Amino acid sequence: MDRTPVWFMRQAGRYLPEYRELRGNREILDACRTPDLAVEITLQPLRRMPLDAAIVFSDIMVPLAAVGIDVRVQPGTGPMIDDPIRDVAGVARLRGLEPESDEPYLLETIRLLRKELDVPLIGFSGAPFTLASYLVEGGPSRDHARTKALMHGEPQTWAALMGALAAIVRSHLRAQIEAGADAVQVFDSWVGALDPVDYERSILPWMRSIFETIEVPAIHFGVGTGELLALMRRAGGDVIGVDWRTPLDTAWERVGSDAAVQGNLDPAIVTASWDAIEPKARDVLARAGGRDGHVFNLGHGVLPQTPVEHLQRLVELVHRETERPTS
Ligand code: CP3
C-alpha cells in the first residue's frame, strides 16, 4: 500500500521533554557539533511516532560558523552576528567551506544516523537570501531593510555576497549527500519578503546554481511565498514547500503538476484542541486530493508549546486517510 508521507519541520526540538532534558543549557550550535548528541536528538521524534523521514539535527547557521563567522543563536530570539556584513570588505570575509575539515561533526552525525535509520534522512541548508538576511541585519529582522538596501543600492556587492553564499551552500549540501543524506531541503525561510521581480533578478539565478548540482530529491521551502511559488519551482527543487497562507490546491496549480508539494497545516493550529486540528488537517488532505507527490508537513516549524500527542494523532490520521493501492 502507498500512503502520503509525513514529517515535521523542527520535529526535533523543544516541544519534546526528552529534547529539553538532553539539551540542558548547552548552546544549540554546540549541540550540533556533538555527533552523539545530535544523533540522539534526531532520533527522538522517531521513537515517539512513525514519521516517514528524519531530518539531521543541525542549524542553518552551522556552515557560517564553520567558516569563521562569529554567530550565536540566542534562545527565544534567533541567530545574532556582532560584526554584520554590509560592504565588499565584509563579503571578502566569507571564505569557501571545506566540509571535511570545517564541519566534520555534521558529516559524522549523518554517517552515524545512516546506520541507525530505516527511513530517509533529510540533510539541509539555509538559502543564500535567508543566510544573507542574518549576516547583513546582524540578527532577526521584520522588514529586512538593510538587506534590501544592499540588494538595490549595491548590486555588485550583492552579487558577490550571493555568489559566496551559494558556493558555501553547494559544498554544504554536496558533503551531506556524500555522507549519506537521501534528500535535502533548502530553507529560504525569509525570501517571501521579496516581490517577484526582485526574486527573479536577484535570487533565482543563485538558487538555480544550487539546485542544478543536486542529484538527490530536493525540497525548496519558504514562508509567505505565495506570489513566488512558480518562480521557486523554476529556480529548482523537486518538491516545493508551502506555508499555510496559500491553500495547497492553489499552491499546486502555481508550481505545476510535474512538481511535488510539501505542507501545509498552520503550526499554530496544532496547539489548539484535536477537535479544531482534525478538520484543518483533513482540509489539507482534501486539497491534495489523494494525488501522488504530496508530502504532508506543517507550513513552518513545530512550535515549542505543541502537545506531543497532537503530532502523534496527525501522523496517524495522515497515514490512515491516505492509504491507497500501490499504483
Ligand atoms: O528538527 C529539525 O527541523 C532539525 C533542526 C533544525 C534546527 N534549525 C535546530 C534548531 C532546523 C531544520 C533548523 C533550521 C533553521 N534555523 C532555520 C530555517 C527553518 C525555519 O525555521 O524557517 C532558521 C531560520 C534557523 C535559525 C534559528 N535557529 C532560529 C530562528 C532559531 C530559533 C530561536 C528561538 O529560540 O526561538 C534557532 C534555534 C534552533 N535551531 C532551535 C532548534 C530546534 C530552537 C531553539 C533551541 O532548541 O534552543
mmCIF file of C-alpha atoms and ligand atoms in Angstrom:
data_model
loop_
_atom_site.group_PDB
_atom_site.id
_atom_site.type_symbol
_atom_site.label_atom_id
_atom_site.label_comp_id
_atom_site.label_asym_id
_atom_site.label_seq_id
_atom_site.Cartn_x
_atom_site.Cartn_y
_atom_site.Cartn_z
ATOM 1 C CA MET A 1 0.000 0.000 0.000
ATOM 2 C CA ASP A 2 1.042 3.581 -0.682
ATOM 3 C CA ARG A 3 0.285 6.430 1.672
ATOM 4 C CA THR A 4 1.149 10.091 1.908
ATOM 5 C CA PRO A 5 4.469 10.524 3.713
ATOM 6 C CA VAL A 6 4.554 12.835 6.720
ATOM 7 C CA TRP A 7 7.326 14.552 8.682
ATOM 8 C CA PHE A 8 7.502 17.865 10.526
ATOM 9 C CA MET A 9 9.896 20.770 10.241
ATOM 10 C CA ARG A 10 11.516 21.154 13.706
ATOM 11 C CA GLN A 11 10.320 17.667 14.640
ATOM 12 C CA ALA A 12 13.393 17.507 16.885
ATOM 13 C CA GLY A 13 13.004 20.375 19.305
ATOM 14 C CA ARG A 14 11.694 21.997 22.425
ATOM 15 C CA TYR A 15 8.148 20.538 22.331
ATOM 16 C CA LEU A 16 9.752 17.208 23.373
ATOM 17 C CA PRO A 17 10.589 16.953 27.102
ATOM 18 C CA GLU A 18 13.394 14.495 26.297
ATOM 19 C CA TYR A 19 14.913 17.129 23.984
ATOM 20 C CA ARG A 20 14.845 19.809 26.694
ATOM 21 C CA GLU A 21 16.372 17.316 29.102
ATOM 22 C CA LEU A 22 19.205 16.361 26.769
ATOM 23 C CA ARG A 23 19.957 19.911 25.559
ATOM 24 C CA GLY A 24 20.051 21.309 29.098
ATOM 25 C CA ASN A 25 21.749 24.700 28.969
ATOM 26 C CA ARG A 26 24.030 23.741 26.121
ATOM 27 C CA GLU A 27 24.164 26.197 23.240
ATOM 28 C CA ILE A 28 22.311 24.929 20.197
ATOM 29 C CA LEU A 29 25.371 25.248 17.951
ATOM 30 C CA ASP A 30 27.435 23.250 20.482
ATOM 31 C CA ALA A 31 24.794 20.518 20.460
ATOM 32 C CA CYS A 32 25.013 20.458 16.638
ATOM 33 C CA ARG A 33 28.793 19.988 16.929
ATOM 34 C CA THR A 34 28.469 16.916 19.200
ATOM 35 C CA PRO A 35 27.632 13.904 16.992
ATOM 36 C CA ASP A 36 26.399 11.534 19.740
ATOM 37 C CA LEU A 37 24.018 14.203 20.986
ATOM 38 C CA ALA A 38 22.878 15.290 17.503
ATOM 39 C CA VAL A 39 22.190 11.658 16.547
ATOM 40 C CA GLU A 40 20.122 11.080 19.689
ATOM 41 C CA ILE A 41 18.136 14.319 19.210
ATOM 42 C CA THR A 42 17.451 13.442 15.558
ATOM 43 C CA LEU A 43 16.070 10.039 16.610
ATOM 44 C CA GLN A 44 13.892 11.279 19.500
ATOM 45 C CA PRO A 45 10.786 12.188 17.453
ATOM 46 C CA LEU A 46 11.000 8.902 15.510
ATOM 47 C CA ARG A 47 10.722 6.971 18.785
ATOM 48 C CA ARG A 48 7.506 8.862 19.521
ATOM 49 C CA MET A 49 5.707 8.442 16.193
ATOM 50 C CA PRO A 50 6.110 6.621 12.843
ATOM 51 C CA LEU A 51 7.444 9.573 10.842
ATOM 52 C CA ASP A 52 8.421 8.907 7.230
ATOM 53 C CA ALA A 53 11.676 10.879 7.334
ATOM 54 C CA ALA A 54 14.325 12.078 9.756
ATOM 55 C CA ILE A 55 15.958 15.498 9.426
ATOM 56 C CA VAL A 56 19.510 15.780 10.687
ATOM 57 C CA PHE A 57 19.789 17.877 13.844
ATOM 58 C CA SER A 58 21.808 20.925 12.823
ATOM 59 C CA ASP A 59 21.074 24.613 12.159
ATOM 60 C CA ILE A 60 21.245 26.878 9.122
ATOM 61 C CA MET A 61 23.983 28.880 10.881
ATOM 62 C CA VAL A 62 26.316 25.850 11.238
ATOM 63 C CA PRO A 63 28.200 26.311 7.915
ATOM 64 C CA LEU A 64 28.607 30.055 8.547
ATOM 65 C CA ALA A 65 30.076 29.421 11.995
ATOM 66 C CA ALA A 66 32.241 26.752 10.327
ATOM 67 C CA VAL A 67 33.852 29.346 8.005
ATOM 68 C CA GLY A 68 34.633 31.574 10.955
ATOM 69 C CA ILE A 69 31.620 33.906 11.234
ATOM 70 C CA ASP A 70 31.052 34.828 14.871
ATOM 71 C CA VAL A 71 27.417 33.781 15.372
ATOM 72 C CA ARG A 72 25.382 32.945 18.479
ATOM 73 C CA VAL A 73 21.857 31.569 18.492
ATOM 74 C CA GLN A 74 20.066 33.396 21.284
ATOM 75 C CA PRO A 75 17.210 31.392 22.851
ATOM 76 C CA GLY A 76 13.855 32.979 22.065
ATOM 77 C CA THR A 77 15.407 35.388 19.542
ATOM 78 C CA GLY A 78 17.478 33.539 16.965
ATOM 79 C CA PRO A 79 20.870 33.979 15.307
ATOM 80 C CA MET A 80 22.898 37.094 16.274
ATOM 81 C CA ILE A 81 26.024 38.335 14.498
ATOM 82 C CA ASP A 82 28.094 41.067 16.175
ATOM 83 C CA ASP A 83 30.027 42.075 13.099
ATOM 84 C CA PRO A 84 27.495 42.182 10.238
ATOM 85 C CA ILE A 85 28.457 42.074 6.547
ATOM 86 C CA ARG A 86 27.475 45.284 4.772
ATOM 87 C CA ASP A 87 30.185 46.018 2.192
ATOM 88 C CA VAL A 88 32.754 44.475 -0.155
ATOM 89 C CA ALA A 89 35.272 44.020 2.664
ATOM 90 C CA GLY A 90 32.633 42.150 4.656
ATOM 91 C CA VAL A 91 31.857 39.829 1.749
ATOM 92 C CA ALA A 92 35.598 39.128 1.397
ATOM 93 C CA ARG A 93 35.494 37.637 4.922
ATOM 94 C CA LEU A 94 33.294 34.811 3.610
ATOM 95 C CA ARG A 95 35.777 32.139 2.638
ATOM 96 C CA GLY A 96 34.830 28.870 0.954
ATOM 97 C CA LEU A 97 33.566 25.938 3.038
ATOM 98 C CA GLU A 98 35.707 22.769 3.240
ATOM 99 C CA PRO A 99 33.136 20.440 4.831
ATOM 100 C CA GLU A 100 35.518 17.589 5.773
ATOM 101 C CA SER A 101 37.726 19.897 7.838
ATOM 102 C CA ASP A 102 35.328 22.766 8.719
ATOM 103 C CA GLU A 103 32.268 20.738 9.820
ATOM 104 C CA PRO A 104 33.403 17.110 10.326
ATOM 105 C CA TYR A 105 30.896 16.703 13.205
ATOM 106 C CA LEU A 106 27.952 17.189 10.810
ATOM 107 C CA LEU A 107 29.226 14.549 8.400
ATOM 108 C CA GLU A 108 29.950 12.191 11.301
ATOM 109 C CA THR A 109 26.380 12.728 12.595
ATOM 110 C CA ILE A 110 24.976 11.835 9.167
ATOM 111 C CA ARG A 111 27.176 8.729 8.835
ATOM 112 C CA LEU A 112 26.087 7.507 12.277
ATOM 113 C CA LEU A 113 22.417 8.226 11.529
ATOM 114 C CA ARG A 114 22.524 6.413 8.212
ATOM 115 C CA LYS A 115 23.420 3.216 10.107
ATOM 116 C CA GLU A 116 20.552 3.654 12.601
ATOM 117 C CA LEU A 117 17.677 4.703 10.357
ATOM 118 C CA ASP A 118 15.180 2.768 8.289
ATOM 119 C CA VAL A 119 13.525 5.915 6.877
ATOM 120 C CA PRO A 120 15.092 8.514 4.530
ATOM 121 C CA LEU A 121 17.411 11.073 6.114
ATOM 122 C CA ILE A 122 16.998 14.702 5.046
ATOM 123 C CA GLY A 123 20.051 16.985 5.048
ATOM 124 C CA PHE A 124 19.511 20.731 4.767
ATOM 125 C CA SER A 125 20.876 24.207 4.250
ATOM 126 C CA GLY A 126 19.670 27.751 4.578
ATOM 127 C CA ALA A 127 19.386 29.516 1.193
ATOM 128 C CA PRO A 128 21.598 32.492 0.286
ATOM 129 C CA PHE A 129 18.908 35.171 0.847
ATOM 130 C CA THR A 130 17.889 33.807 4.259
ATOM 131 C CA LEU A 131 21.522 33.444 5.359
ATOM 132 C CA ALA A 132 22.303 36.919 3.976
ATOM 133 C CA SER A 133 19.451 38.452 5.927
ATOM 134 C CA TYR A 134 21.079 37.330 9.217
ATOM 135 C CA LEU A 135 24.580 38.311 8.049
ATOM 136 C CA VAL A 136 23.535 41.789 6.863
ATOM 137 C CA GLU A 137 20.992 42.672 9.572
ATOM 138 C CA GLY A 138 23.112 41.166 12.371
ATOM 139 C CA GLY A 139 20.069 39.285 13.714
ATOM 140 C CA PRO A 140 16.406 38.530 13.024
ATOM 141 C CA SER A 141 14.528 41.292 11.187
ATOM 142 C CA ARG A 142 10.922 42.127 10.358
ATOM 143 C CA ASP A 143 11.465 44.269 7.284
ATOM 144 C CA HIS A 144 14.913 43.130 6.056
ATOM 145 C CA ALA A 145 15.581 46.797 5.251
ATOM 146 C CA ARG A 146 19.387 46.694 5.296
ATOM 147 C CA THR A 147 19.394 43.520 3.224
ATOM 148 C CA LYS A 148 17.103 45.052 0.595
ATOM 149 C CA ALA A 149 19.081 48.298 0.666
ATOM 150 C CA LEU A 150 22.248 46.348 -0.164
ATOM 151 C CA MET A 151 20.480 44.364 -2.896
ATOM 152 C CA HIS A 152 19.179 47.518 -4.583
ATOM 153 C CA GLY A 153 21.862 50.044 -3.685
ATOM 154 C CA GLU A 154 24.955 47.961 -4.363
ATOM 155 C CA PRO A 155 24.058 45.262 -6.857
ATOM 156 C CA GLN A 156 27.685 44.243 -7.403
ATOM 157 C CA THR A 157 28.319 43.725 -3.699
ATOM 158 C CA TRP A 158 25.006 41.825 -3.521
ATOM 159 C CA ALA A 159 26.048 39.569 -6.408
ATOM 160 C CA ALA A 160 29.373 38.864 -4.691
ATOM 161 C CA LEU A 161 27.559 38.034 -1.434
ATOM 162 C CA MET A 162 25.060 35.737 -3.171
ATOM 163 C CA GLY A 163 27.903 34.082 -5.104
ATOM 164 C CA ALA A 164 29.926 33.413 -1.953
ATOM 165 C CA LEU A 165 26.896 32.071 -0.064
ATOM 166 C CA ALA A 166 25.728 29.906 -2.982
ATOM 167 C CA ALA A 167 29.211 28.323 -3.101
ATOM 168 C CA ILE A 168 29.039 27.578 0.648
ATOM 169 C CA VAL A 169 25.532 26.103 0.277
ATOM 170 C CA ARG A 170 26.606 23.876 -2.650
ATOM 171 C CA SER A 171 29.591 22.469 -0.697
ATOM 172 C CA HIS A 172 27.481 22.052 2.442
ATOM 173 C CA LEU A 173 24.753 20.089 0.609
ATOM 174 C CA ARG A 174 27.120 18.007 -1.517
ATOM 175 C CA ALA A 175 29.033 16.885 1.581
ATOM 176 C CA GLN A 176 25.819 15.897 3.400
ATOM 177 C CA ILE A 177 24.711 13.840 0.382
ATOM 178 C CA GLU A 178 28.115 12.124 0.173
ATOM 179 C CA ALA A 179 27.902 11.332 3.891
ATOM 180 C CA GLY A 180 24.529 9.617 3.365
ATOM 181 C CA ALA A 181 21.667 12.140 3.251
ATOM 182 C CA ASP A 182 18.943 10.683 0.987
ATOM 183 C CA ALA A 183 17.267 14.021 0.243
ATOM 184 C CA VAL A 184 17.905 17.688 1.050
ATOM 185 C CA GLN A 185 15.760 20.670 1.967
ATOM 186 C CA VAL A 186 16.812 24.227 1.205
ATOM 187 C CA PHE A 187 15.231 26.669 3.678
ATOM 188 C CA ASP A 188 14.684 30.069 2.093
ATOM 189 C CA SER A 189 12.567 30.949 5.105
ATOM 190 C CA TRP A 190 12.529 34.738 4.709
ATOM 191 C CA VAL A 191 12.542 35.146 0.911
ATOM 192 C CA GLY A 192 8.777 35.819 0.996
ATOM 193 C CA ALA A 193 9.795 39.381 1.948
ATOM 194 C CA LEU A 194 10.646 39.993 -1.742
ATOM 195 C CA ASP A 195 8.438 40.790 -4.719
ATOM 196 C CA PRO A 196 8.558 38.518 -7.795
ATOM 197 C CA VAL A 197 10.595 40.979 -9.915
ATOM 198 C CA ASP A 198 13.361 41.212 -7.322
ATOM 199 C CA TYR A 199 13.230 37.459 -6.709
ATOM 200 C CA GLU A 200 13.690 36.680 -10.389
ATOM 201 C CA ARG A 201 16.577 39.105 -10.824
ATOM 202 C CA SER A 202 18.452 38.917 -7.537
ATOM 203 C CA ILE A 203 17.743 35.449 -6.127
ATOM 204 C CA LEU A 204 16.623 32.957 -8.781
ATOM 205 C CA PRO A 205 19.959 32.602 -10.653
ATOM 206 C CA TRP A 206 21.785 31.715 -7.424
ATOM 207 C CA MET A 207 19.106 29.243 -6.368
ATOM 208 C CA ARG A 208 19.346 27.610 -9.780
ATOM 209 C CA SER A 209 23.124 27.287 -9.388
ATOM 210 C CA ILE A 210 22.459 25.309 -6.209
ATOM 211 C CA PHE A 211 19.640 23.010 -7.371
ATOM 212 C CA GLU A 212 21.442 22.237 -10.667
ATOM 213 C CA THR A 213 24.199 20.463 -8.753
ATOM 214 C CA ILE A 214 21.960 18.305 -6.534
ATOM 215 C CA GLU A 215 21.390 14.721 -7.633
ATOM 216 C CA VAL A 216 19.034 13.560 -4.868
ATOM 217 C CA PRO A 217 15.401 14.665 -4.296
ATOM 218 C CA ALA A 218 15.401 18.307 -3.202
ATOM 219 C CA ILE A 219 12.758 20.279 -1.290
ATOM 220 C CA HIS A 220 12.634 24.060 -1.794
ATOM 221 C CA PHE A 221 10.832 25.808 1.082
ATOM 222 C CA GLY A 222 9.956 29.372 2.063
ATOM 223 C CA VAL A 223 7.476 31.222 4.272
ATOM 224 C CA GLY A 224 4.984 33.727 2.821
ATOM 225 C CA THR A 225 5.984 32.817 -0.727
ATOM 226 C CA GLY A 226 2.503 32.578 -2.280
ATOM 227 C CA GLU A 227 3.414 35.047 -5.026
ATOM 228 C CA LEU A 228 6.820 33.403 -5.628
ATOM 229 C CA LEU A 229 5.846 29.737 -5.947
ATOM 230 C CA ALA A 230 6.078 29.489 -9.734
ATOM 231 C CA LEU A 231 9.462 31.248 -9.707
ATOM 232 C CA MET A 232 10.721 28.996 -6.903
ATOM 233 C CA ARG A 233 9.815 25.970 -8.989
ATOM 234 C CA ARG A 234 11.690 27.492 -11.948
ATOM 235 C CA ALA A 235 14.685 28.027 -9.671
ATOM 236 C CA GLY A 236 14.670 24.345 -8.781
ATOM 237 C CA GLY A 237 13.584 21.657 -6.374
ATOM 238 C CA ASP A 238 11.540 18.500 -6.960
ATOM 239 C CA VAL A 239 9.247 19.365 -4.062
ATOM 240 C CA ILE A 240 8.081 22.904 -3.287
ATOM 241 C CA GLY A 241 7.358 23.551 0.391
ATOM 242 C CA VAL A 242 4.499 25.961 1.117
ATOM 243 C CA ASP A 243 3.202 27.640 4.243
ATOM 244 C CA TRP A 244 -0.468 27.780 5.305
ATOM 245 C CA ARG A 245 -1.186 31.175 3.718
ATOM 246 C CA THR A 246 -1.667 29.594 0.301
ATOM 247 C CA PRO A 247 -4.283 26.815 0.056
ATOM 248 C CA LEU A 248 -2.496 23.634 -1.008
ATOM 249 C CA ASP A 249 -4.501 23.169 -4.234
ATOM 250 C CA THR A 250 -3.781 26.775 -5.292
ATOM 251 C CA ALA A 251 -0.098 26.279 -4.470
ATOM 252 C CA TRP A 252 -0.011 23.105 -6.554
ATOM 253 C CA GLU A 253 -1.521 24.917 -9.551
ATOM 254 C CA ARG A 254 1.166 27.584 -9.237
ATOM 255 C CA VAL A 255 4.105 25.174 -9.102
ATOM 256 C CA GLY A 256 2.662 22.890 -11.781
ATOM 257 C CA SER A 257 1.564 19.267 -11.772
ATOM 258 C CA ASP A 258 5.065 17.988 -12.609
ATOM 259 C CA ALA A 259 6.343 19.089 -9.179
ATOM 260 C CA ALA A 260 5.526 17.646 -5.774
ATOM 261 C CA VAL A 261 4.335 19.844 -2.903
ATOM 262 C CA GLN A 262 5.016 19.760 0.833
ATOM 263 C CA GLY A 263 2.817 21.248 3.533
ATOM 264 C CA ASN A 264 0.937 23.000 4.836
ATOM 265 C CA LEU A 265 -1.010 22.875 8.117
ATOM 266 C CA ASP A 266 -0.611 26.036 10.216
ATOM 267 C CA PRO A 267 1.678 25.081 13.147
ATOM 268 C CA ALA A 268 -0.274 27.414 15.459
ATOM 269 C CA ILE A 269 -3.425 25.337 14.897
ATOM 270 C CA VAL A 270 -1.613 22.230 16.153
ATOM 271 C CA THR A 271 -1.515 23.899 19.590
ATOM 272 C CA ALA A 272 -5.364 24.017 19.658
ATOM 273 C CA SER A 273 -7.660 21.131 20.650
ATOM 274 C CA TRP A 274 -7.735 17.996 18.471
ATOM 275 C CA ASP A 275 -11.327 18.835 17.508
ATOM 276 C CA ALA A 276 -10.010 22.048 15.956
ATOM 277 C CA ILE A 277 -6.963 20.435 14.360
ATOM 278 C CA GLU A 278 -8.642 17.491 12.659
ATOM 279 C CA PRO A 279 -10.856 19.391 10.165
ATOM 280 C CA LYS A 280 -7.911 21.628 9.180
ATOM 281 C CA ALA A 281 -5.703 18.584 8.631
ATOM 282 C CA ARG A 282 -8.452 16.890 6.607
ATOM 283 C CA ASP A 283 -8.789 20.043 4.524
ATOM 284 C CA VAL A 284 -5.085 19.893 3.605
ATOM 285 C CA LEU A 285 -5.524 16.237 2.581
ATOM 286 C CA ALA A 286 -8.652 17.056 0.585
ATOM 287 C CA ARG A 287 -6.841 19.801 -1.331
ATOM 288 C CA ALA A 288 -4.058 17.322 -2.138
ATOM 289 C CA GLY A 289 -6.853 15.095 -3.451
ATOM 290 C CA GLY A 290 -5.006 11.828 -2.862
ATOM 291 C CA ARG A 291 -2.599 12.623 -5.692
ATOM 292 C CA ASP A 292 0.956 11.229 -5.623
ATOM 293 C CA GLY A 293 3.507 13.877 -4.832
ATOM 294 C CA HIS A 294 2.085 15.329 -1.639
ATOM 295 C CA VAL A 295 4.363 15.299 1.396
ATOM 296 C CA PHE A 296 2.336 16.191 4.494
ATOM 297 C CA ASN A 297 4.059 18.693 6.794
ATOM 298 C CA LEU A 298 3.294 21.861 8.703
ATOM 299 C CA GLY A 299 3.554 25.210 6.951
ATOM 300 C CA HIS A 300 6.540 26.087 9.178
ATOM 301 C CA GLY A 301 8.294 24.553 12.189
ATOM 302 C CA VAL A 302 6.607 22.892 15.183
ATOM 303 C CA LEU A 303 6.002 25.462 17.944
ATOM 304 C CA PRO A 304 7.571 24.702 21.359
ATOM 305 C CA GLN A 305 4.195 24.627 23.168
ATOM 306 C CA THR A 306 2.757 21.937 20.844
ATOM 307 C CA PRO A 307 1.454 18.833 22.695
ATOM 308 C CA VAL A 308 3.324 15.726 21.501
ATOM 309 C CA GLU A 309 0.025 13.843 21.312
ATOM 310 C CA HIS A 310 -1.313 16.217 18.653
ATOM 311 C CA LEU A 311 1.577 15.417 16.325
ATOM 312 C CA GLN A 312 1.176 11.684 17.037
ATOM 313 C CA ARG A 313 -2.512 11.866 16.115
ATOM 314 C CA LEU A 314 -1.697 13.841 12.966
ATOM 315 C CA VAL A 315 0.744 11.184 11.748
ATOM 316 C CA GLU A 316 -1.865 8.502 12.407
ATOM 317 C CA LEU A 317 -4.587 10.498 10.614
ATOM 318 C CA VAL A 318 -2.481 11.158 7.521
ATOM 319 C CA HIS A 319 -1.420 7.524 7.260
ATOM 320 C CA ARG A 320 -4.919 6.150 7.821
ATOM 321 C CA GLU A 321 -6.731 8.545 5.499
ATOM 322 C CA THR A 322 -4.324 8.302 2.578
ATOM 323 C CA GLU A 323 -3.786 4.557 2.301
ATOM 324 C CA ARG A 324 -4.208 3.535 -1.326
ATOM 325 C CA PRO A 325 -3.229 0.571 -3.525
ATOM 326 C CA THR A 326 0.287 0.858 -4.993
ATOM 327 C CA SER A 327 -0.078 2.392 -8.451
HETATM 328 O O1 CP3 B 1 14.092 19.012 13.509
HETATM 329 C C1 CP3 B 1 14.533 19.845 12.684
HETATM 330 O O2 CP3 B 1 13.791 20.518 11.935
HETATM 331 C C2 CP3 B 1 16.030 19.967 12.504
HETATM 332 C C3 CP3 B 1 16.676 21.001 13.189
HETATM 333 C C4 CP3 B 1 16.703 22.455 12.742
HETATM 334 C C5 CP3 B 1 17.148 23.459 13.628
HETATM 335 N N1 CP3 B 1 17.228 24.633 12.941
HETATM 336 C C6 CP3 B 1 17.509 23.266 15.062
HETATM 337 C C7 CP3 B 1 17.116 24.373 15.946
HETATM 338 C C8 CP3 B 1 16.458 23.058 11.508
HETATM 339 C C9 CP3 B 1 15.926 22.450 10.219
HETATM 340 C C10 CP3 B 1 16.799 24.440 11.649
HETATM 341 C C11 CP3 B 1 16.729 25.424 10.548
HETATM 342 C C12 CP3 B 1 16.710 26.870 10.862
HETATM 343 N N2 CP3 B 1 17.418 27.534 11.822
HETATM 344 C C13 CP3 B 1 16.010 27.831 10.109
HETATM 345 C C14 CP3 B 1 15.180 27.519 8.883
HETATM 346 C C15 CP3 B 1 13.874 26.933 9.283
HETATM 347 C C16 CP3 B 1 12.880 27.946 9.751
HETATM 348 O O3 CP3 B 1 12.507 27.866 10.938
HETATM 349 O O4 CP3 B 1 12.476 28.777 8.937
HETATM 350 C C17 CP3 B 1 16.267 29.090 10.669
HETATM 351 C C18 CP3 B 1 15.689 30.407 10.191
HETATM 352 C C19 CP3 B 1 17.165 28.896 11.739
HETATM 353 C C20 CP3 B 1 17.770 29.924 12.625
HETATM 354 C C21 CP3 B 1 17.310 29.691 14.009
HETATM 355 N N3 CP3 B 1 17.869 28.747 14.863
HETATM 356 C C22 CP3 B 1 16.195 30.285 14.670
HETATM 357 C C23 CP3 B 1 15.310 31.362 14.105
HETATM 358 C C24 CP3 B 1 16.105 29.669 15.934
HETATM 359 C C25 CP3 B 1 15.029 29.910 16.994
HETATM 360 C C26 CP3 B 1 15.487 30.703 18.144
HETATM 361 C C27 CP3 B 1 14.495 30.527 19.287
HETATM 362 O O5 CP3 B 1 14.947 30.200 20.385
HETATM 363 O O6 CP3 B 1 13.285 30.738 19.089
HETATM 364 C C28 CP3 B 1 17.141 28.719 16.020
HETATM 365 C C29 CP3 B 1 17.403 27.805 17.155
HETATM 366 C C30 CP3 B 1 17.058 26.393 16.883
HETATM 367 N N4 CP3 B 1 17.617 25.653 15.895
HETATM 368 C C31 CP3 B 1 16.135 25.580 17.612
HETATM 369 C C32 CP3 B 1 16.189 24.298 17.031
HETATM 370 C C33 CP3 B 1 15.462 23.052 17.475
HETATM 371 C C34 CP3 B 1 15.232 26.011 18.765
HETATM 372 C C35 CP3 B 1 15.930 26.538 19.912
HETATM 373 C C36 CP3 B 1 16.535 25.591 20.864
HETATM 374 O O7 CP3 B 1 16.264 24.370 20.883
HETATM 375 O O8 CP3 B 1 17.307 26.105 21.680
#
